[in-house]
Short mmCIF file of C-alpha atoms and ligand atoms in Angstrom, two decimals:
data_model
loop_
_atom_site.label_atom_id
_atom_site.label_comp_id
_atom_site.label_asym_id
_atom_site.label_seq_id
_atom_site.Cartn_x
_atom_site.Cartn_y
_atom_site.Cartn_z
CA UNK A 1 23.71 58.41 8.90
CA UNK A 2 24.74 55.34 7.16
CA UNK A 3 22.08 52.10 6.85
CA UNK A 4 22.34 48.72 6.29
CA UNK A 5 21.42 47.86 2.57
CA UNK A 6 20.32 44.05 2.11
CA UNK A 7 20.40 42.46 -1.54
CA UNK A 8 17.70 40.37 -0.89
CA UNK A 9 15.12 41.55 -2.83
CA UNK A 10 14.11 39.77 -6.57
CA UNK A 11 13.51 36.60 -7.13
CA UNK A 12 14.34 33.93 -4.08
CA UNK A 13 16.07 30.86 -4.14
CA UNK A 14 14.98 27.86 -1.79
CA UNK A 15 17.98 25.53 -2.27
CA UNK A 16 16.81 23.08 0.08
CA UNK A 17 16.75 19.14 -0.52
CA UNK A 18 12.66 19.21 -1.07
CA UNK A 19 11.28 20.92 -1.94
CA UNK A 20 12.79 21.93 -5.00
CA UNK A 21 12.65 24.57 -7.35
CA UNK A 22 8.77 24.44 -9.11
CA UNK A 23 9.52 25.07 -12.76
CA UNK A 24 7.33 28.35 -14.28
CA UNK A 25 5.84 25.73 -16.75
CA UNK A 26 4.69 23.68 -13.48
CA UNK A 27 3.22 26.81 -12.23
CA UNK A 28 1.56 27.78 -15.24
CA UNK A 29 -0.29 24.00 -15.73
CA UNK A 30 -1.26 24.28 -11.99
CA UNK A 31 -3.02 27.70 -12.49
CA UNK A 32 -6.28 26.79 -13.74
CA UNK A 33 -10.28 25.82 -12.75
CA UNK A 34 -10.99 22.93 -11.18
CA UNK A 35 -11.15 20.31 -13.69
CA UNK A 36 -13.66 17.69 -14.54
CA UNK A 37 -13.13 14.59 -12.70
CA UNK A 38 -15.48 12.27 -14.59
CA UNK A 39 -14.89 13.00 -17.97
CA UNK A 40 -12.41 14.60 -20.03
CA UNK A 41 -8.72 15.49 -20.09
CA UNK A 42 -7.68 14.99 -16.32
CA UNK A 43 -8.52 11.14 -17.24
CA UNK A 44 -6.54 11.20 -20.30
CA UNK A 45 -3.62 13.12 -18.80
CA UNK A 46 -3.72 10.47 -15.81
CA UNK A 47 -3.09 7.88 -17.96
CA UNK A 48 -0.41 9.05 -20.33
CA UNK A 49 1.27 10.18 -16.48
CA UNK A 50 1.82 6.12 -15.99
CA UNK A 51 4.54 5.46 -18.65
CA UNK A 52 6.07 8.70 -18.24
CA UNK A 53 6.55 8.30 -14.67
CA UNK A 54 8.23 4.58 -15.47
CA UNK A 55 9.97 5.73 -17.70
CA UNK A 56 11.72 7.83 -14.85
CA UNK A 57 12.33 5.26 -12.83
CA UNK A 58 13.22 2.68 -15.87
CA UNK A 59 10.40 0.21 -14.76
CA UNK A 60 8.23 -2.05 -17.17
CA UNK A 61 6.62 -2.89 -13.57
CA UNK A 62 3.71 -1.14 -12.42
CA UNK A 63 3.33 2.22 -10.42
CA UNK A 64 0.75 3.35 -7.90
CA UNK A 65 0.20 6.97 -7.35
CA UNK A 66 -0.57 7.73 -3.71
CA UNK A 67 -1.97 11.56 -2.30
CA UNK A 68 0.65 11.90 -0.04
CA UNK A 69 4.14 13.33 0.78
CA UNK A 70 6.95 10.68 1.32
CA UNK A 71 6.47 9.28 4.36
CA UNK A 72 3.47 8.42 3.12
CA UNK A 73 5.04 6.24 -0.18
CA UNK A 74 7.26 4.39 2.97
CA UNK A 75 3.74 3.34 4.60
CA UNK A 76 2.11 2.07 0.83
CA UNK A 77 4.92 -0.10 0.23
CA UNK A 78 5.03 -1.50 3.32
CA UNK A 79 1.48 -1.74 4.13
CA UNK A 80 1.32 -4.00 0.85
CA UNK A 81 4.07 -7.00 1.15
CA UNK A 82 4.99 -6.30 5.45
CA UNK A 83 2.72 -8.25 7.89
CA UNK A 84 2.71 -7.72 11.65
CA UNK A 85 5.12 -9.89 12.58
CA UNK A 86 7.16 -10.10 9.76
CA UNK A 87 10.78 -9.42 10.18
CA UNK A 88 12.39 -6.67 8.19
CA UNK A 89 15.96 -5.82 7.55
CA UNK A 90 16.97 -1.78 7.60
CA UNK A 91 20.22 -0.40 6.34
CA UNK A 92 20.61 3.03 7.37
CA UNK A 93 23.29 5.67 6.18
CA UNK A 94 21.13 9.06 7.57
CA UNK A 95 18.03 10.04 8.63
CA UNK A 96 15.85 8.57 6.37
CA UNK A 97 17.18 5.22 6.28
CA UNK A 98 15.99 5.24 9.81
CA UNK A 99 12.45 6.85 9.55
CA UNK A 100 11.90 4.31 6.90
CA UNK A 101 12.29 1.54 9.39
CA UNK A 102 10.27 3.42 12.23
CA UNK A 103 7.77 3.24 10.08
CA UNK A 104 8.15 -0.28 9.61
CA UNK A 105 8.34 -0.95 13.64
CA UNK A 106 4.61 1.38 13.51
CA UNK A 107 3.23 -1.48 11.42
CA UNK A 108 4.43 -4.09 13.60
CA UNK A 109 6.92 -5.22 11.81
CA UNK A 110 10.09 -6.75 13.54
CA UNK A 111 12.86 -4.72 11.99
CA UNK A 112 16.41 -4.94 12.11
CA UNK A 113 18.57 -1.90 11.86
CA UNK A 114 22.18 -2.02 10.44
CA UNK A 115 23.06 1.51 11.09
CA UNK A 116 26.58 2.92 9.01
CA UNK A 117 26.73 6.31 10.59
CA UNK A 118 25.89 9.63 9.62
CA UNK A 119 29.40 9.72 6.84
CA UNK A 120 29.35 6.04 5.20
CA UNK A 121 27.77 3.47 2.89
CA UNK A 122 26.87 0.14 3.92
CA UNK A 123 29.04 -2.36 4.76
CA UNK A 124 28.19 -5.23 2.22
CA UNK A 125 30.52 -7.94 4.36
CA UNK A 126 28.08 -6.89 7.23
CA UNK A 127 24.96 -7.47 5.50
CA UNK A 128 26.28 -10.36 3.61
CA UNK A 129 26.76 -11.74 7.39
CA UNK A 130 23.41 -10.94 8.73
CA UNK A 131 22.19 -12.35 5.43
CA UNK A 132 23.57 -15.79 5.86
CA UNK A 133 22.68 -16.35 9.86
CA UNK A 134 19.29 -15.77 8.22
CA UNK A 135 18.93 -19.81 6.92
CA UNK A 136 15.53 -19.74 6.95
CA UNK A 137 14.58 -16.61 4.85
CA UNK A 138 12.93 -15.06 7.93
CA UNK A 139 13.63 -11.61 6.82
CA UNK A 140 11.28 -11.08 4.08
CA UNK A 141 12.55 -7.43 2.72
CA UNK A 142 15.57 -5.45 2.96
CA UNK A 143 14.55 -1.44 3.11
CA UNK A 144 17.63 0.29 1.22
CA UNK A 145 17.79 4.11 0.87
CA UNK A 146 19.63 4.81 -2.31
CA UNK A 147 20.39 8.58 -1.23
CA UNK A 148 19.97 9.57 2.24
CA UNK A 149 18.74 13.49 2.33
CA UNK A 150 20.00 14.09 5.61
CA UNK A 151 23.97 12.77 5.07
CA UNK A 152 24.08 13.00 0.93
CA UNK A 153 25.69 9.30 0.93
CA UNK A 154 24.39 7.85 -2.20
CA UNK A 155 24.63 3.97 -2.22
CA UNK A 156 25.28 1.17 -4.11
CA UNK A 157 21.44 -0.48 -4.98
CA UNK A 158 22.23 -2.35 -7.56
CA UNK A 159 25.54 -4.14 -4.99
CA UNK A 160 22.80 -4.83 -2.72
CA UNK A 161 20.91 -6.63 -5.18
CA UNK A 162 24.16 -8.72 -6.18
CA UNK A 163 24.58 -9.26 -2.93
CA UNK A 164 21.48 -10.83 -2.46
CA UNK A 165 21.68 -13.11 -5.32
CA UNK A 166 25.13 -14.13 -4.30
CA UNK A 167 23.64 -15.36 -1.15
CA UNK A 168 20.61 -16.66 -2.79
CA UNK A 169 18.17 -14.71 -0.20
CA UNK A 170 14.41 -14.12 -1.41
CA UNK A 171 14.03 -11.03 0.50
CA UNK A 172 12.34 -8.11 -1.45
CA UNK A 173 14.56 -5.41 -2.35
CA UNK A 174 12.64 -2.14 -1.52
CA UNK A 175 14.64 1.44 -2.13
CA UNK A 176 13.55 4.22 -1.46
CA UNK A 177 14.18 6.82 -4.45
CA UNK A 178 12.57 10.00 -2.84
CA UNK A 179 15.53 12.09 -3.27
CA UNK A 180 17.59 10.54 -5.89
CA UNK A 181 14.56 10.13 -8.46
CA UNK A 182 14.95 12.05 -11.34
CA UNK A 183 18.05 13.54 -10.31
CA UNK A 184 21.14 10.40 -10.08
CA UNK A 185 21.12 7.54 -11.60
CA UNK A 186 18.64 4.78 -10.93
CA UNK A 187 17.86 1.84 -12.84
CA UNK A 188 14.23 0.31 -11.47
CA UNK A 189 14.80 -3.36 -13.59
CA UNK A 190 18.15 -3.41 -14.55
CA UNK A 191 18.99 -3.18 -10.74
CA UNK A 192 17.10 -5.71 -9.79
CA UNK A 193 14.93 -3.63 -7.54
CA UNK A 194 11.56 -5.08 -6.35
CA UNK A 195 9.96 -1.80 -4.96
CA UNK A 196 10.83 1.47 -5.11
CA UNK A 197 9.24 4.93 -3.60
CA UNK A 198 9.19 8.46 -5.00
CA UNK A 199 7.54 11.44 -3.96
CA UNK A 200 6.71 14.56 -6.62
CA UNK A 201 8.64 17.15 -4.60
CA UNK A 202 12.09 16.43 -5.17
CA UNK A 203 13.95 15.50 -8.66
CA UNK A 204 10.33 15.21 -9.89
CA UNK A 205 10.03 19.26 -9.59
CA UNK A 206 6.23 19.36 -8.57
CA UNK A 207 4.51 20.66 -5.24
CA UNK A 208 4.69 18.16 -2.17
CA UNK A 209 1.85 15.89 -2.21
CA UNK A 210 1.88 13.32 -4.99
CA UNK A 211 4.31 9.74 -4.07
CA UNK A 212 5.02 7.04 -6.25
CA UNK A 213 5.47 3.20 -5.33
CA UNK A 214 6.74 1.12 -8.35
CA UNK A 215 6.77 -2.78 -8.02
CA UNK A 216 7.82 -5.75 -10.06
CA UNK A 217 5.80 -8.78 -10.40
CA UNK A 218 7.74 -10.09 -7.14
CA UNK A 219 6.22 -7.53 -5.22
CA UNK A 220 3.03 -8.27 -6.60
CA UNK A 221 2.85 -12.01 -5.62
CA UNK A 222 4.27 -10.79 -2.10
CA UNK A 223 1.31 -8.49 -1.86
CA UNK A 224 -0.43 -11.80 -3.33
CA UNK A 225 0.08 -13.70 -0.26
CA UNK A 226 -0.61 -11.05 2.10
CA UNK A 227 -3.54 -11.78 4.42
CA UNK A 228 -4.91 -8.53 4.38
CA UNK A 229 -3.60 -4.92 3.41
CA UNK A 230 -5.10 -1.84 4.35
CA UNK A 231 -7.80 -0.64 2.01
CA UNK A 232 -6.49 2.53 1.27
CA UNK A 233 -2.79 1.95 0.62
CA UNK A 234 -3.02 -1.32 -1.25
CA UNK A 235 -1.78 -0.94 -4.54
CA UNK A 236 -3.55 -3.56 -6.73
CA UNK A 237 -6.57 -0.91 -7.81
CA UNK A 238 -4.06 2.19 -8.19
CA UNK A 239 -1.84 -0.37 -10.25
CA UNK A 240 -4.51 -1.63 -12.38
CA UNK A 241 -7.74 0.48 -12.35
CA UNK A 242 -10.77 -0.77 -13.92
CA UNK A 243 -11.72 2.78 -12.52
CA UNK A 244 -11.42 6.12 -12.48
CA UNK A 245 -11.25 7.09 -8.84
CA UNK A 246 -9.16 3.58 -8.40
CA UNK A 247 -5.67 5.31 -9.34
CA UNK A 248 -5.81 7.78 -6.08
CA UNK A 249 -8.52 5.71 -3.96
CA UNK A 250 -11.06 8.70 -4.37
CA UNK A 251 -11.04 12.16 -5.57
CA UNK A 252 -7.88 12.78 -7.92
CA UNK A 253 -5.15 15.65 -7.02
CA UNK A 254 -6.36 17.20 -10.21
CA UNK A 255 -3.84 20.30 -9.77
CA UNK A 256 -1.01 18.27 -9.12
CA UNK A 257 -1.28 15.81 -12.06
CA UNK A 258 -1.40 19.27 -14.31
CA UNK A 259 1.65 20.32 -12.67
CA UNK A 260 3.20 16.56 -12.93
CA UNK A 261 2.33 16.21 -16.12
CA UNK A 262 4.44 19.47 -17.04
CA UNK A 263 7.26 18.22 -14.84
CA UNK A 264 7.75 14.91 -16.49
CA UNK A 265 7.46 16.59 -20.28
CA UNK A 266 10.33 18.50 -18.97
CA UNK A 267 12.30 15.49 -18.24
CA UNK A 268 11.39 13.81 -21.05
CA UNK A 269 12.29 16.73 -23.11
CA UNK A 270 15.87 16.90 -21.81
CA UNK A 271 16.23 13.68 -21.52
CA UNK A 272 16.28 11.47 -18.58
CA UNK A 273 19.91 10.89 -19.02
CA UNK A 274 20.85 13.94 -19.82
CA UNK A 275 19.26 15.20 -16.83
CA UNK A 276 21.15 12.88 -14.73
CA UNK A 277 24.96 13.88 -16.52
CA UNK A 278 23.40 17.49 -15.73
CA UNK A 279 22.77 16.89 -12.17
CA UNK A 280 26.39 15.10 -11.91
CA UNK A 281 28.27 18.25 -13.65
CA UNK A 282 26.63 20.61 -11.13
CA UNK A 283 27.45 18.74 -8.15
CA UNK A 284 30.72 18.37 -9.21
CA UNK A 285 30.66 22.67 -9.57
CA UNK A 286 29.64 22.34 -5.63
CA UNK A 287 32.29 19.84 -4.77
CA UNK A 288 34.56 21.69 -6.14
CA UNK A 289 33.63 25.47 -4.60
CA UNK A 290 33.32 23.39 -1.18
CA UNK A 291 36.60 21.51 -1.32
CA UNK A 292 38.44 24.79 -1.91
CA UNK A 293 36.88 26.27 0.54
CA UNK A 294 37.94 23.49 3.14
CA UNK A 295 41.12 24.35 2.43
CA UNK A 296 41.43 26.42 5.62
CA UNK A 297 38.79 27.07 8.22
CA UNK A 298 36.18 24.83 9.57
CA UNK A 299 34.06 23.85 6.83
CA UNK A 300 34.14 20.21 5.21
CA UNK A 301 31.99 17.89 2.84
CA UNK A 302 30.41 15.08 5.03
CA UNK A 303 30.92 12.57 2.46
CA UNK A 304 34.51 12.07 1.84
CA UNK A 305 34.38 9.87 -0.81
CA UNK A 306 33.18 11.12 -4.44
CA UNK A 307 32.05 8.01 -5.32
CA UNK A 308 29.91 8.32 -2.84
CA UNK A 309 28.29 11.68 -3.06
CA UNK A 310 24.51 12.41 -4.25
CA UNK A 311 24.28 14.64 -7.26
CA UNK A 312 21.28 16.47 -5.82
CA UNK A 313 21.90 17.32 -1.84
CA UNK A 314 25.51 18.27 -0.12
CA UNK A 315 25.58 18.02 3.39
CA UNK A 316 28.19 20.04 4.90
CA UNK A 317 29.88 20.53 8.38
CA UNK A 318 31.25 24.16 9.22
CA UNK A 319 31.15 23.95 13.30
CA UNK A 320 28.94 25.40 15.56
CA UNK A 321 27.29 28.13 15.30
CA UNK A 322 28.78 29.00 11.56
CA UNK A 323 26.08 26.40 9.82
CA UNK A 324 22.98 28.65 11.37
CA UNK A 325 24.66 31.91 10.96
CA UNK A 326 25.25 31.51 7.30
CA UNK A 327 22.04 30.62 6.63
CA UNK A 328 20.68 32.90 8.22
CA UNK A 329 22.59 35.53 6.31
CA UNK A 330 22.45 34.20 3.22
CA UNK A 331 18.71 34.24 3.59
CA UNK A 332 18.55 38.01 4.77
CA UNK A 333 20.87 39.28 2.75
CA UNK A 334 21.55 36.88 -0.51
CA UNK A 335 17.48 35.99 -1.22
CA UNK A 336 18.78 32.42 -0.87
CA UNK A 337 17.85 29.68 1.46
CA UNK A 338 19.87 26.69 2.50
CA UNK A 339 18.95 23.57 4.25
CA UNK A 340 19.42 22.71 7.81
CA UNK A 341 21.59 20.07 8.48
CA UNK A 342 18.97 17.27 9.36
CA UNK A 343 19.51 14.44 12.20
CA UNK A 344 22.97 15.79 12.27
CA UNK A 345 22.83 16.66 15.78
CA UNK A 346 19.53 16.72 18.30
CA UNK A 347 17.81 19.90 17.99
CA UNK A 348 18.41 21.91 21.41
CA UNK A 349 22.20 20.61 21.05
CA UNK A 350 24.82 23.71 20.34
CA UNK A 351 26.04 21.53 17.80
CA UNK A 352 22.77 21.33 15.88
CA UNK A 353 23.97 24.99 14.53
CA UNK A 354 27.24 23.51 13.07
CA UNK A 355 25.77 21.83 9.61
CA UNK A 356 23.91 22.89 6.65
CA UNK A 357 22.97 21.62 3.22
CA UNK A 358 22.62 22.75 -0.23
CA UNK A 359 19.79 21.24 -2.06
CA UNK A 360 20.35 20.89 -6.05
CA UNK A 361 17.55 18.85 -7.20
CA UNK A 362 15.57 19.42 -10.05
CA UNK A 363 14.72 22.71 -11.88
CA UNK A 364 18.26 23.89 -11.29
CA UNK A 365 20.57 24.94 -13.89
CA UNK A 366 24.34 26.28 -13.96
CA UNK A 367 23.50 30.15 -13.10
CA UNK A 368 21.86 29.22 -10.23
CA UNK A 369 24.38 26.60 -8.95
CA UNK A 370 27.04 29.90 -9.10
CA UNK A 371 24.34 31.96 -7.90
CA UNK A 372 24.12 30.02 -4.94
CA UNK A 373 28.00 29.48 -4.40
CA UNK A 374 29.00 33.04 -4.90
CA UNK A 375 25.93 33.63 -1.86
CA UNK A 376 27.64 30.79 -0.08
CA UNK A 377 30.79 32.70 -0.26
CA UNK A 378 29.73 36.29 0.24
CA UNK A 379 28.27 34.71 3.48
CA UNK A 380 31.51 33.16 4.37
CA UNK A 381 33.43 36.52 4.06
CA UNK A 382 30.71 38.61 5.77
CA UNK A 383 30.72 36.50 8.69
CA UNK A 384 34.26 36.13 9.26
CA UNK A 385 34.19 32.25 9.07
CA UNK A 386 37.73 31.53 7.67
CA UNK A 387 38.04 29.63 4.51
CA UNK A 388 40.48 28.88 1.48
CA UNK A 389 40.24 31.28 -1.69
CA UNK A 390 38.92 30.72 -5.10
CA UNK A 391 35.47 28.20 -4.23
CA UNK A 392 33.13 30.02 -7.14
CA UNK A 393 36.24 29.72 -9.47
CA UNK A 394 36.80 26.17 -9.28
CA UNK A 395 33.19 25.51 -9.84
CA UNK A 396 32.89 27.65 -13.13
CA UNK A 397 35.97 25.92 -14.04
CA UNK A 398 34.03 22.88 -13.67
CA UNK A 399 30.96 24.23 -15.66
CA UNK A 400 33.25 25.59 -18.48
CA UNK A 401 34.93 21.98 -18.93
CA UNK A 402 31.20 20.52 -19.22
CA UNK A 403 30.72 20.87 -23.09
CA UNK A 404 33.56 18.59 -23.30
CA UNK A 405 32.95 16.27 -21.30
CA UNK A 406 29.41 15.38 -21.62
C1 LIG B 11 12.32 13.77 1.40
C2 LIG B 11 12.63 12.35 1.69
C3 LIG B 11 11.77 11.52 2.42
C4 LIG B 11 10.53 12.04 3.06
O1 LIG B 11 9.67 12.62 2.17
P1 LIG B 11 8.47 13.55 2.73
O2 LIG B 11 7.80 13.99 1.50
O3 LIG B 11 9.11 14.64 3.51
O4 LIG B 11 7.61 12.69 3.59
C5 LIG B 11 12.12 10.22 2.60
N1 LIG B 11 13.25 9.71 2.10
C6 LIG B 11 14.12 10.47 1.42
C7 LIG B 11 15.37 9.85 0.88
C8 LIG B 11 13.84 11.81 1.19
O5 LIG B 11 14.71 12.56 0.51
#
């Protein structure tokens, strides 16, 4: 009697886009009593969290930690410079783009919602247009996603912001960072951004639960001029505590700033530019396994354009129902899991099954990037799905050329 063996077992691999990979060293700073809350190190460690965290995002603004996942970080901002009423300007490339401005339209906000498809960047010409019919500055912020999770189009923040000067239009630039944060480049100041969201989950490397809103002094005389803001999301006391309990509006997530706190020593060990050339060389390992792949069979990068590709997530289309199937195998039989392709298709729709992603945000390093491209490929030949040769070679080829290069 023969019997299926699986290779499954040892240690799994969630290579999803969020969350990511929690570093050991996360782990180990989590494990712990419950800390004081009063007195002690969790205060001291709070603080020395603040510049760390700017650091990341290159900010000499301030930065308001919120208890909350993402979605939550969308609301803050938001809640602090967006009235009822107030009119809103959305540029979507994915997903997110869009949930950002739902959540906008659940505040009352008027928003308008340039949508580029599931495969593009903006159009600048387009917004530059909707800019100018704007004469009297009605639209008070423009909501820009710099990578969209669900497509992996990264775009062009700091072309927004020229674009805004060039027309000479007040609005606040708000981006949301969530899944490009610690991973691709972002420049807070030197970008010209006015607002920008994070959440701990992602290129940050720490459990789901902590999100981040850094603002410029713009944003604060926008939330200045605000009539009234919510009591719990307004960011002047988390910004500027005379407090305590100010910085998280109550009890503090005392795990999670251990496990931060670990995170961000590991960035700022590497290097927060060496982490981004390390998150560019690996994507361009994945690139490089997928485009040989693509050679024949169904499966293709959703972003066409390199330029234009996040260095943490790759969307991918493979046809229905290939995308399901090989996660699913790779899963049961490679210990690795993949992300579904998100807002690709409506769930229920055969073609849902035709997408997946590969998260590589984070605590990810070049073993695991092959790792998770040879799975890729076993799962490929197991199943049947036809594809070109040689996808795990032309990414170590791409990893051996890194000392080089960098
Ligand atoms: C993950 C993500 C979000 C949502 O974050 P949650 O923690 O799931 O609420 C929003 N925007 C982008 C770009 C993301 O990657």
């Amino acid at each position: 009697m023969t019997q299926e063996i699986t290779l499954s077992q040892g240690r799994e691999y969630l290579a999803i886009p969020g969350p990511s990979v929690v570093p050991d060293a996360v782990l180990r700073a989590m494990h712990r009593a419950s800390p004081n809350i009063y007195a002690g190190e969790l205060i001291e460690i709070t603080r020395s969290l603040i510049p760390d965290l700017k650091r990341v995002a290159r900010t000499e603004g301030r930065a308001a930690i919120y208890i909350a996942n993402g979605h939550g970080a969308w609301e803050a901002a938001l809640s602090n410079v967006v009235a009822e009423g107030d009119r809103v300007l959305v540029l979507a490339t994915g997903r997110f783009g869009i949930g950002w401005g739902e959540m906008a339209t659940g505040l009352g906000a008027e928003v308008e919602l340039l949508d580029f498809g599931k495969q593009a960047t903006w159009n600048l010409d387009q917004v530059a247009e909707l800019l100018r019919a704007d004469r009297e500055h009605g639209i008070k912020a423009v909501l820009a996603t710099h990578v969209d999770t669900s497509s992996s189009v990264r775009n062009d923040i700091a072309g927004l912001r020229a674009l805004l000067d060039a027309e000479g239009h007040p609005a606040l630039l708000m981006a949301d960072c969530i899944a490009s944060m610690g991973c691709d480049r972002f420049e807070m100041d030197e970008w010209g951004v006015d607002i920008a969201v994070t959440a701990s989950q992602k290129g940050l490397m720490t459990p789901p639960g902590l999100s981040f809103v850094f603002f410029n002094e713009r944003a604060a005389e926008a939330r200045a001029r605000m009539k009234r803001v919510s009591r719990y999301w307004d960011w002047t006391p988390r910004g500027d505590p005379q407090e305590f309990y100010q910085y998280f509006g109550g009890t503090a997530p005392t795990h999670h700033l251990y496990g931060l706190s670990a995170a961000l020593d590991l960035i700022h060990a590497e290097g927060v530019e060496h982490v981004w050339a390390r998150h560019q060389r690996l994507a361009e390992a994945i690139w490089a396994a997928c485009e040989a792949w693509g050679q024949e069979g169904p499966l293709a990068l959703n972003v066409a354009d390199r330029t234009l590709r996040s260095h943490a997530v790759t969307a991918l289309r493979i046809g229905s129902p290939h995308g399901t199937a090989l996660r699913d195998w790779v899963t049961a039989h490679v210990g690795l899991t993949l992300g579904i392709g998100l807002g690709m298709a409506p769930p229920g729709d055969p073609a849902w099954h035709g997408f997946f992603r590969m998260g590589h945000m984070g605590h990810v390093n070049a073993h695991m990037v092959l790792g998770m491209l040879g799975g890729v490929e076993a799962g490929l030949a197991a199943l049947g799905i036809p594809h070109g040769t040689g996808g795990v070679a032309a990414a170590a080829k791409v990893i051996a050329g890194a000392r080089q290069a960098l």
